[in-house]
Short mmCIF file of N, CA and C in Angstrom, two decimals:
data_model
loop_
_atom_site.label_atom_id
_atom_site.label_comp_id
_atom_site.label_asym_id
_atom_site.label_seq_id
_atom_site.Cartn_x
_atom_site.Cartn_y
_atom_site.Cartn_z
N UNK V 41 34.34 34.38 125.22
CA UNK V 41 35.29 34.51 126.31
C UNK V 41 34.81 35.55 127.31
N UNK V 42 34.65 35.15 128.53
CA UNK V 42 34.29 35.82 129.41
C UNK V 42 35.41 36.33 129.97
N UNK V 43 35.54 37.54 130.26
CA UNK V 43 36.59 38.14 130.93
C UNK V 43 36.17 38.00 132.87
N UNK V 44 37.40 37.49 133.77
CA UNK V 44 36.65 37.45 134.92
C UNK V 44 37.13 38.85 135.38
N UNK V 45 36.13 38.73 136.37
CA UNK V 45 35.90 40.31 137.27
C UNK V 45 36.80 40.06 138.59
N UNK V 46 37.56 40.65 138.20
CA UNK V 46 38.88 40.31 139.75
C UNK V 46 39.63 41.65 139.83
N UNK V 47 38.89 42.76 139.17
CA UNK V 47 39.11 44.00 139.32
C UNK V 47 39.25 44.44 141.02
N UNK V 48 38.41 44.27 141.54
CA UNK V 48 37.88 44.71 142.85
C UNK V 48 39.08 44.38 144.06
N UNK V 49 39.52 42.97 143.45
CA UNK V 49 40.91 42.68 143.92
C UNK V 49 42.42 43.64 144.04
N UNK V 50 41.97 43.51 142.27
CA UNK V 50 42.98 44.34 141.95
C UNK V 50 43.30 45.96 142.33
N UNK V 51 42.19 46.66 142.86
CA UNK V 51 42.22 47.98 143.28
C UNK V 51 42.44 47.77 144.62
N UNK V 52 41.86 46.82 145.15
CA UNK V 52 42.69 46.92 147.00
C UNK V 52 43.39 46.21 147.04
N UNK V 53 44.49 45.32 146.30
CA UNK V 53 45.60 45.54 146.76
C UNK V 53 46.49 46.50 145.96
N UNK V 54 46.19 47.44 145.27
CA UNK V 54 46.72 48.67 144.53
C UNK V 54 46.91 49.98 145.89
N UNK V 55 45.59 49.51 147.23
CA UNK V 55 45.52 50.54 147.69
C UNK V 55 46.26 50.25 148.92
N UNK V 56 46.33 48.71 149.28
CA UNK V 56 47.43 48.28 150.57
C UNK V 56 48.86 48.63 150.02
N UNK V 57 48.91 48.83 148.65
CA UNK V 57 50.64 48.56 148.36
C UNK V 57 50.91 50.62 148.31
N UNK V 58 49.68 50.88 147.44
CA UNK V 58 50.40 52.50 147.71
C UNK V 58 49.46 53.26 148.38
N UNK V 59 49.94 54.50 148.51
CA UNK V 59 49.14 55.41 149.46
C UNK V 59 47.81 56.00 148.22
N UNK V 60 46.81 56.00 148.91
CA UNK V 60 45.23 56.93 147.64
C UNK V 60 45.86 57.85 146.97
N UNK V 61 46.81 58.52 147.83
CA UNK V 61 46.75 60.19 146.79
C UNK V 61 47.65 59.97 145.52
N UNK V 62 48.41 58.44 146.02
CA UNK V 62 49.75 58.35 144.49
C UNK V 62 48.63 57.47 143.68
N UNK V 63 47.79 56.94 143.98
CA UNK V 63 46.80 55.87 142.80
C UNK V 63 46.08 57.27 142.40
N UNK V 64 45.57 58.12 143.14
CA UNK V 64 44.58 58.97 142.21
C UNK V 64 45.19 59.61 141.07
N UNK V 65 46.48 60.08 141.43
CA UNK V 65 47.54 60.78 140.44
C UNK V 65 47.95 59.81 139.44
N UNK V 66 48.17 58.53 139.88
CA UNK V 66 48.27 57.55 138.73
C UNK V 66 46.69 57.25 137.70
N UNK V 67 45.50 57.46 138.14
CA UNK V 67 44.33 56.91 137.17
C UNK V 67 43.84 58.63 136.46
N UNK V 68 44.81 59.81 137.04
CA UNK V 68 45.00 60.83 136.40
C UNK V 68 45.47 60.32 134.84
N UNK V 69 46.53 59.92 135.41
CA UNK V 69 47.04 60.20 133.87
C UNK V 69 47.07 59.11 132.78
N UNK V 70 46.08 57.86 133.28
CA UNK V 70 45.23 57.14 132.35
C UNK V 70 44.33 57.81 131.36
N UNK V 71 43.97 59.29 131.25
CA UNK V 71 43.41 59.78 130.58
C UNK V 71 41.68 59.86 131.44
N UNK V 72 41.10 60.73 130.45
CA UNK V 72 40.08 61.21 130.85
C UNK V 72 38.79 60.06 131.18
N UNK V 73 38.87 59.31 129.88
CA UNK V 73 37.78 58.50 130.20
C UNK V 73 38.22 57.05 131.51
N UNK V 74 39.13 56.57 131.39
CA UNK V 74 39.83 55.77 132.74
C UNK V 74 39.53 56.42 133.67
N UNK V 75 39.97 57.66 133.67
CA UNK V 75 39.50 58.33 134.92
C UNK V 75 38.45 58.30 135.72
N UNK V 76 37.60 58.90 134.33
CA UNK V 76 36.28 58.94 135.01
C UNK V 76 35.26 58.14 135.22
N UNK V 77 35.56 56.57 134.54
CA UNK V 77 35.56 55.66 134.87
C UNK V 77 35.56 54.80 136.62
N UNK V 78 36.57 54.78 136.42
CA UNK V 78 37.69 54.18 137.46
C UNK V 78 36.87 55.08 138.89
N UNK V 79 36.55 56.50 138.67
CA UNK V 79 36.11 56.99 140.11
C UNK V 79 34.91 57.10 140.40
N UNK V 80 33.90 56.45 139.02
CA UNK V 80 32.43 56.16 139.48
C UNK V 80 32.48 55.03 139.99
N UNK V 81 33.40 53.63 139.56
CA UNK V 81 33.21 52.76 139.92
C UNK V 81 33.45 52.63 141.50
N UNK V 82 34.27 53.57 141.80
CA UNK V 82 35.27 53.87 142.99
C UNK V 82 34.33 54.31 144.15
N UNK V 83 33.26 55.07 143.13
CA UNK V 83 32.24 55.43 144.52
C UNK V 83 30.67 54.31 144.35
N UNK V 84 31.31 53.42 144.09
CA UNK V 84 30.37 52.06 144.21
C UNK V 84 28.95 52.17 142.91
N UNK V 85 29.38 52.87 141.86
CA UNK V 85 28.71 53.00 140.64
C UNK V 85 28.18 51.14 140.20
N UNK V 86 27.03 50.92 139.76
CA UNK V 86 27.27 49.83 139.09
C UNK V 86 28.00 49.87 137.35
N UNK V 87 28.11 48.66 137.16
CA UNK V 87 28.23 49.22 135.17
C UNK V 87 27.45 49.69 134.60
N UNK V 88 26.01 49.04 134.93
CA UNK V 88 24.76 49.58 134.15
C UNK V 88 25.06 51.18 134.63
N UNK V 89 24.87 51.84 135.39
CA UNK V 89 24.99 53.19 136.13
C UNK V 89 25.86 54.07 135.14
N UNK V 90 27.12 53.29 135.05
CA UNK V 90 28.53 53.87 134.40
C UNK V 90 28.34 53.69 132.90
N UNK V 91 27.76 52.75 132.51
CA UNK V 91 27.52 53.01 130.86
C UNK V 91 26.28 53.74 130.87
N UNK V 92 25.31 54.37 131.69
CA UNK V 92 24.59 55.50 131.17
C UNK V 92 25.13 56.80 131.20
N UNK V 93 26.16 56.78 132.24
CA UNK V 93 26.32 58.26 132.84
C UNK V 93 27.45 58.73 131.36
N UNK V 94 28.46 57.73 130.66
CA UNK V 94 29.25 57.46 130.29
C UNK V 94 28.92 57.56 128.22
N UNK V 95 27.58 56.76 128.40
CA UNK V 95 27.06 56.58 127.32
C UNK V 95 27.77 55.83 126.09
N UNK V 96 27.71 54.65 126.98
CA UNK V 96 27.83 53.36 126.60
C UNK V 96 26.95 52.77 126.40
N UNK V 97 26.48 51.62 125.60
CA UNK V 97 25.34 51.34 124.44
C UNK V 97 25.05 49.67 126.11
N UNK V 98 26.42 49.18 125.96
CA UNK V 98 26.01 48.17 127.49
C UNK V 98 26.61 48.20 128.82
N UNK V 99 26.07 47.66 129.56
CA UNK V 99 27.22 47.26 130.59
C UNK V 99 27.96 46.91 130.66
N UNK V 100 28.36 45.78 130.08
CA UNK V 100 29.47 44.99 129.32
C UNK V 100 30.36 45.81 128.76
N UNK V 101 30.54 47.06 128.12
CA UNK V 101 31.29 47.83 127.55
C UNK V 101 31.50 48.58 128.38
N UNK V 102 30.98 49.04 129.53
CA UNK V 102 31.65 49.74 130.78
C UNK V 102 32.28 48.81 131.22
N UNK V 103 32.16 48.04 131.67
CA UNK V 103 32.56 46.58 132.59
C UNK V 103 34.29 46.25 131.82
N UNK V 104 33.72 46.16 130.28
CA UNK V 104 35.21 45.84 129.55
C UNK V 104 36.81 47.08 129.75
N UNK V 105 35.66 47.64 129.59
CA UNK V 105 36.69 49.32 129.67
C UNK V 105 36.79 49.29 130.91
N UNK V 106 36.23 49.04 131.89
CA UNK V 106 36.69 49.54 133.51
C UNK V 106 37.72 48.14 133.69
N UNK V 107 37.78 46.93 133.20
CA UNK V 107 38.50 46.06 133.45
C UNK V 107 40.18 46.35 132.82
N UNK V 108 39.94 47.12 131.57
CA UNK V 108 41.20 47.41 130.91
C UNK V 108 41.80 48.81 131.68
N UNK V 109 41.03 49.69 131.87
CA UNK V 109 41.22 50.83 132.72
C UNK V 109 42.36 50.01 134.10
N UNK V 110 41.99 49.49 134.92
CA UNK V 110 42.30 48.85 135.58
C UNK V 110 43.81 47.71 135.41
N UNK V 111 43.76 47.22 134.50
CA UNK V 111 44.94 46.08 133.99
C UNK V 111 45.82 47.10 133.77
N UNK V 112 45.66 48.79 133.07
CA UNK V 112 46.53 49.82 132.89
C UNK V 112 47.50 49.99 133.96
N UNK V 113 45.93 50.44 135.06
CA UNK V 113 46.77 51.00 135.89
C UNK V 113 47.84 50.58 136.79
N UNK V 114 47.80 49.12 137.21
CA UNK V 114 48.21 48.03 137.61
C UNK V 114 49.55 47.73 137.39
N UNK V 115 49.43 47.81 135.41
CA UNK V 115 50.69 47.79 134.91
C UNK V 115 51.67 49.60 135.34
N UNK V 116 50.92 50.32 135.01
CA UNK V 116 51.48 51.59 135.27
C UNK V 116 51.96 51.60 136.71
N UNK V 117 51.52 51.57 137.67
CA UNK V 117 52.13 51.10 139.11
C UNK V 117 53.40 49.97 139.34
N UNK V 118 53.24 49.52 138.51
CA UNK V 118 53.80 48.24 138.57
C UNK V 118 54.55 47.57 140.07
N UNK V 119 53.26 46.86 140.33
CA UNK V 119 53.17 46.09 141.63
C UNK V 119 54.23 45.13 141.52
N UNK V 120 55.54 44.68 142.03
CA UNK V 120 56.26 44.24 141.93
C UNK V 120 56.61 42.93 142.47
N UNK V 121 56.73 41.52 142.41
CA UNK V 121 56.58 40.66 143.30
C UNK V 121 58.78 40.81 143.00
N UNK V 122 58.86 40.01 144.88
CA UNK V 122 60.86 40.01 144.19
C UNK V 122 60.94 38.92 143.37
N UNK V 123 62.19 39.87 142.79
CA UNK V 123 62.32 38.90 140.86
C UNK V 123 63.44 37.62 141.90
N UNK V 124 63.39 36.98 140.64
CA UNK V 124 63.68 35.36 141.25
C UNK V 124 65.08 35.37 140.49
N UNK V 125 65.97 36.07 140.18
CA UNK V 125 67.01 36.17 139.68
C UNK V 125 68.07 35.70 139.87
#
């Protein structure tokens, strides 16, 4: 199972819906490694890049973790479509 990469999506429209300084404070408190994750990728890191700096064995395991990092934060924001109630 390939996980698709629709991350890239998912962070700009994270950044049309809120202002940078409330997402940075939100991938704050994803913890350390999300973090520091999330802001290499942020400054255009590749995975290969981020699983060395990171020391991760692949890319794929940065890639997985920056994808879940991401689905977190998403949920933690919680982007809201109106409920159909």
């Amino acid at each position: 199972n390939k996980m698709p990469d629709t991350t890239g999506n998912i962070i700009h429209s994270l950044i049309k819906k809120q202002e940078w300084s409330i997402i940075s404070e939100k991938i704050k408190t994803l913890g350390k490694k999300c973090y520091d994750i999330l802001v290499l990728w942020g400054n255009h890191y590749a995975d290969q890049e981020i699983a060395d700096i990171m020391g991760y064995n692949t890319d794929k395991v940065a890639r997985v973790t920056r994808v879940r990092c991401l689905e977190k934060m998403q949920k933690d924001i919680s982007i809201t479509t109106p409920s159909h109630e």
